[in-house]
């Protein structure tokens, strides 16, 4: 039976309606009414999360693992309904949503397995040295402990894997932190059915009601109220640079500043080494076009910039990329607002005299088709705005006059989620000169691949220096993401009866 959203907020185990409403957009037909969030609803949710922390933060790792697994099971039980409401709200194809649902449940189960081992707690013990001269050493034990209630902002481009029960929520719950989710207005019904799955898991596992709450947006005050609430201990965010920076500044301006773990955007440049371009430039160009247009370019790891040394081999690369892009039909973007921002972004690029249009297309309403531009390395360096992300299927080829200029382009980069090298064995000397720069600029460095597609595993880093993210020491994907919501606590000469179980001798 199709899922019928009711548009309410989930607060401390109860579905609550607000007084004002907004209408959820759908690709076809009329959308449903959704209760707008407000500061009072946020306060109720956060107060419930704080109350739940005193129980949930001290549950066993086994019970939290069972809870995460139950959430995954409840999501899978609603699989067909999730796909139906998700496609109606976002325009994403069913296959994409089914794959994303699998990623979402996979993340939950990964964190369930991860916390079964004590390794993530970073347990340390320095035994007492009572006879040490000139001063004795006390008994010191250390471990990671949960920080408290966490605010999570749903992402527009991943209605499942980076939203209600996505990686931020999964890692926070695994750490022992209650979560308050601010739902994204682009897919409120999708968020609502996932929240119902989490509520069912709370009931099945006997967890405190306040361990998870879900508050719709619809008003700017909701996000501000959430990050400024004195009981929120950390924030997880995936979204635009402008929106993320505004929330980051609010977190920093609090009387008690808190960490804001924001993933804000990246152009994910590729550097094409000369031997690789000479040997297989057209193949790289065709594959790049496929990565650029995957998901209508609405991935934070979309490789929007290709830096190549000018010449005939570069011409062949550009020709192959343009031919592949020209054959790509327009696709539906996630929201009308995102489509409008895409059109505005490509118009700004096209307005630069130094930029040459390789492929120009027409976009209307929520539909988007690819664009391709090229610019000289010197003009790229002289116009910093060309390095700003445009969310969508637009590519920029930067033609460097030589390797020294390519290296200068790498040095001028802002922080990135990813940087990619396309190289052959004979390019090793050039690549070695670039590597120290690229690993300083990005959280993930690739060779001979494309960054779209972020594996959920222990070694993954999805983050990077600002503005790719607001905390270069963190990742929002992979098991290391749990460390964002933990802090080290040292116990000195503590009686065994007061130590956490994992530290007891």
PDB file of C-alpha atoms in Angstrom, residues 384-492:
ATOM      1  CA  UNK A 384      39.148  32.718  -8.650  1.00  0.00           C
ATOM      2  CA  UNK A 385      35.370  32.626  -9.074  1.00  0.00           C
ATOM      3  CA  UNK A 386      35.819  30.015 -11.826  1.00  0.00           C
ATOM      4  CA  UNK A 387      36.935  27.579  -9.128  1.00  0.00           C
ATOM      5  CA  UNK A 388      33.629  27.815  -7.234  1.00  0.00           C
ATOM      6  CA  UNK A 389      31.337  24.788  -7.316  1.00  0.00           C
ATOM      7  CA  UNK A 390      28.316  24.769  -9.609  1.00  0.00           C
ATOM      8  CA  UNK A 391      26.018  21.976  -8.460  1.00  0.00           C
ATOM      9  CA  UNK A 392      25.102  20.069 -11.598  1.00  0.00           C
ATOM     10  CA  UNK A 393      26.528  18.473 -14.778  1.00  0.00           C
ATOM     11  CA  UNK A 394      28.943  21.214 -15.840  1.00  0.00           C
ATOM     12  CA  UNK A 395      32.586  20.587 -16.698  1.00  0.00           C
ATOM     13  CA  UNK A 396      35.535  22.948 -17.015  1.00  0.00           C
ATOM     14  CA  UNK A 397      38.721  22.078 -18.889  1.00  0.00           C
ATOM     15  CA  UNK A 398      41.727  24.106 -17.744  1.00  0.00           C
ATOM     16  CA  UNK A 399      44.496  24.111 -20.350  1.00  0.00           C
ATOM     17  CA  UNK A 400      47.864  24.596 -18.665  1.00  0.00           C
ATOM     18  CA  UNK A 401      50.716  25.767 -20.868  1.00  0.00           C
ATOM     19  CA  UNK A 402      53.186  23.399 -19.177  1.00  0.00           C
ATOM     20  CA  UNK A 403      53.666  21.297 -16.056  1.00  0.00           C
ATOM     21  CA  UNK A 404      54.894  24.228 -13.982  1.00  0.00           C
ATOM     22  CA  UNK A 405      51.610  26.035 -14.613  1.00  0.00           C
ATOM     23  CA  UNK A 406      49.698  22.841 -13.785  1.00  0.00           C
ATOM     24  CA  UNK A 407      51.536  22.717 -10.471  1.00  0.00           C
ATOM     25  CA  UNK A 408      50.724  26.386  -9.875  1.00  0.00           C
ATOM     26  CA  UNK A 409      47.039  25.597 -10.463  1.00  0.00           C
ATOM     27  CA  UNK A 410      47.230  22.824  -7.880  1.00  0.00           C
ATOM     28  CA  UNK A 411      48.859  25.170  -5.360  1.00  0.00           C
ATOM     29  CA  UNK A 412      46.107  27.749  -5.868  1.00  0.00           C
ATOM     30  CA  UNK A 413      43.295  25.308  -5.080  1.00  0.00           C
ATOM     31  CA  UNK A 414      41.061  25.720  -2.071  1.00  0.00           C
ATOM     32  CA  UNK A 415      40.325  22.651   0.052  1.00  0.00           C
ATOM     33  CA  UNK A 416      38.734  19.772  -1.839  1.00  0.00           C
ATOM     34  CA  UNK A 417      36.953  16.553  -1.015  1.00  0.00           C
ATOM     35  CA  UNK A 418      38.927  14.783  -3.741  1.00  0.00           C
ATOM     36  CA  UNK A 419      41.758  15.285  -6.206  1.00  0.00           C
ATOM     37  CA  UNK A 420      42.474  12.809  -9.000  1.00  0.00           C
ATOM     38  CA  UNK A 421      45.574  11.896 -11.002  1.00  0.00           C
ATOM     39  CA  UNK A 422      45.234  10.255 -14.406  1.00  0.00           C
ATOM     40  CA  UNK A 423      48.674   8.844 -15.129  1.00  0.00           C
ATOM     41  CA  UNK A 424      50.747   6.114 -16.734  1.00  0.00           C
ATOM     42  CA  UNK A 425      53.991   4.675 -15.412  1.00  0.00           C
ATOM     43  CA  UNK A 426      56.071   7.194 -17.363  1.00  0.00           C
ATOM     44  CA  UNK A 427      54.187  10.041 -15.628  1.00  0.00           C
ATOM     45  CA  UNK A 428      55.535   9.075 -12.217  1.00  0.00           C
ATOM     46  CA  UNK A 429      58.011  11.966 -11.930  1.00  0.00           C
ATOM     47  CA  UNK A 430      55.305  14.553 -12.616  1.00  0.00           C
ATOM     48  CA  UNK A 431      52.878  12.798 -10.299  1.00  0.00           C
ATOM     49  CA  UNK A 432      55.418  12.691  -7.483  1.00  0.00           C
ATOM     50  CA  UNK A 433      55.820  16.462  -7.723  1.00  0.00           C
ATOM     51  CA  UNK A 434      52.060  16.950  -7.496  1.00  0.00           C
ATOM     52  CA  UNK A 435      51.309  14.464  -4.722  1.00  0.00           C
ATOM     53  CA  UNK A 436      52.472  16.569  -1.744  1.00  0.00           C
ATOM     54  CA  UNK A 437      50.221  19.380  -2.956  1.00  0.00           C
ATOM     55  CA  UNK A 438      47.175  17.217  -3.645  1.00  0.00           C
ATOM     56  CA  UNK A 439      47.276  15.366  -0.336  1.00  0.00           C
ATOM     57  CA  UNK A 440      47.440  18.724   1.437  1.00  0.00           C
ATOM     58  CA  UNK A 441      44.474  20.022  -0.546  1.00  0.00           C
ATOM     59  CA  UNK A 442      42.097  17.019  -0.385  1.00  0.00           C
ATOM     60  CA  UNK A 443      40.756  14.352   1.940  1.00  0.00           C
ATOM     61  CA  UNK A 444      40.924  11.656  -0.759  1.00  0.00           C
ATOM     62  CA  UNK A 445      43.439  11.382  -3.616  1.00  0.00           C
ATOM     63  CA  UNK A 446      42.674   9.000  -6.502  1.00  0.00           C
ATOM     64  CA  UNK A 447      44.701   7.535  -9.326  1.00  0.00           C
ATOM     65  CA  UNK A 448      43.121   6.591 -12.668  1.00  0.00           C
ATOM     66  CA  UNK A 449      39.524   6.699 -11.537  1.00  0.00           C
ATOM     67  CA  UNK A 450      36.646   9.040 -10.846  1.00  0.00           C
ATOM     68  CA  UNK A 451      35.574  10.221  -7.397  1.00  0.00           C
ATOM     69  CA  UNK A 452      31.820   9.777  -7.811  1.00  0.00           C
ATOM     70  CA  UNK A 453      30.943   6.867  -5.575  1.00  0.00           C
ATOM     71  CA  UNK A 454      32.151   6.999  -1.964  1.00  0.00           C
ATOM     72  CA  UNK A 455      32.820   3.577  -0.474  1.00  0.00           C
ATOM     73  CA  UNK A 456      31.532   3.063   3.078  1.00  0.00           C
ATOM     74  CA  UNK A 457      34.439   1.370   4.850  1.00  0.00           C
ATOM     75  CA  UNK A 458      37.143   1.825   7.457  1.00  0.00           C
ATOM     76  CA  UNK A 459      39.702   3.654   5.302  1.00  0.00           C
ATOM     77  CA  UNK A 460      37.357   6.142   3.578  1.00  0.00           C
ATOM     78  CA  UNK A 461      37.773   9.883   4.136  1.00  0.00           C
ATOM     79  CA  UNK A 462      34.939  12.115   2.968  1.00  0.00           C
ATOM     80  CA  UNK A 463      36.076  15.532   4.057  1.00  0.00           C
ATOM     81  CA  UNK A 464      38.968  17.884   3.495  1.00  0.00           C
ATOM     82  CA  UNK A 465      40.344  21.343   4.187  1.00  0.00           C
ATOM     83  CA  UNK A 466      37.904  24.263   4.151  1.00  0.00           C
ATOM     84  CA  UNK A 467      35.704  24.928   2.209  1.00  0.00           C
ATOM     85  CA  UNK A 468      35.297  21.237   1.391  1.00  0.00           C
ATOM     86  CA  UNK A 469      34.469  20.770   5.053  1.00  0.00           C
ATOM     87  CA  UNK A 470      34.622  22.788   8.254  1.00  0.00           C
ATOM     88  CA  UNK A 471      36.792  20.287  10.130  1.00  0.00           C
ATOM     89  CA  UNK A 472      39.703  18.832   8.178  1.00  0.00           C
ATOM     90  CA  UNK A 473      40.324  16.180  10.824  1.00  0.00           C
ATOM     91  CA  UNK A 474      36.969  14.461  10.295  1.00  0.00           C
ATOM     92  CA  UNK A 475      35.097  12.365   7.770  1.00  0.00           C
ATOM     93  CA  UNK A 476      31.349  12.019   7.235  1.00  0.00           C
ATOM     94  CA  UNK A 477      31.656   8.591   5.553  1.00  0.00           C
ATOM     95  CA  UNK A 478      33.308   5.462   6.895  1.00  0.00           C
ATOM     96  CA  UNK A 479      33.803   4.075  10.365  1.00  0.00           C
ATOM     97  CA  UNK A 480      36.073   6.959  11.386  1.00  0.00           C
ATOM     98  CA  UNK A 481      32.968   9.206  11.252  1.00  0.00           C
ATOM     99  CA  UNK A 482      32.067   8.025  14.762  1.00  0.00           C
ATOM    100  CA  UNK A 483      35.001   9.968  16.206  1.00  0.00           C
ATOM    101  CA  UNK A 484      33.182  13.242  15.510  1.00  0.00           C
ATOM    102  CA  UNK A 485      30.752  12.469  18.314  1.00  0.00           C
ATOM    103  CA  UNK A 486      33.201  11.177  20.894  1.00  0.00           C
ATOM    104  CA  UNK A 487      35.646  12.948  23.185  1.00  0.00           C
ATOM    105  CA  UNK A 488      38.520  11.574  25.278  1.00  0.00           C
ATOM    106  CA  UNK A 489      38.076  11.334  29.041  1.00  0.00           C
ATOM    107  CA  UNK A 490      40.946  10.487  31.405  1.00  0.00           C
ATOM    108  CA  UNK A 491      40.276   8.681  34.714  1.00  0.00           C
ATOM    109  CA  UNK A 492      42.921   9.201  37.403  1.00  0.00           C
TER     110      UNK A 492
END
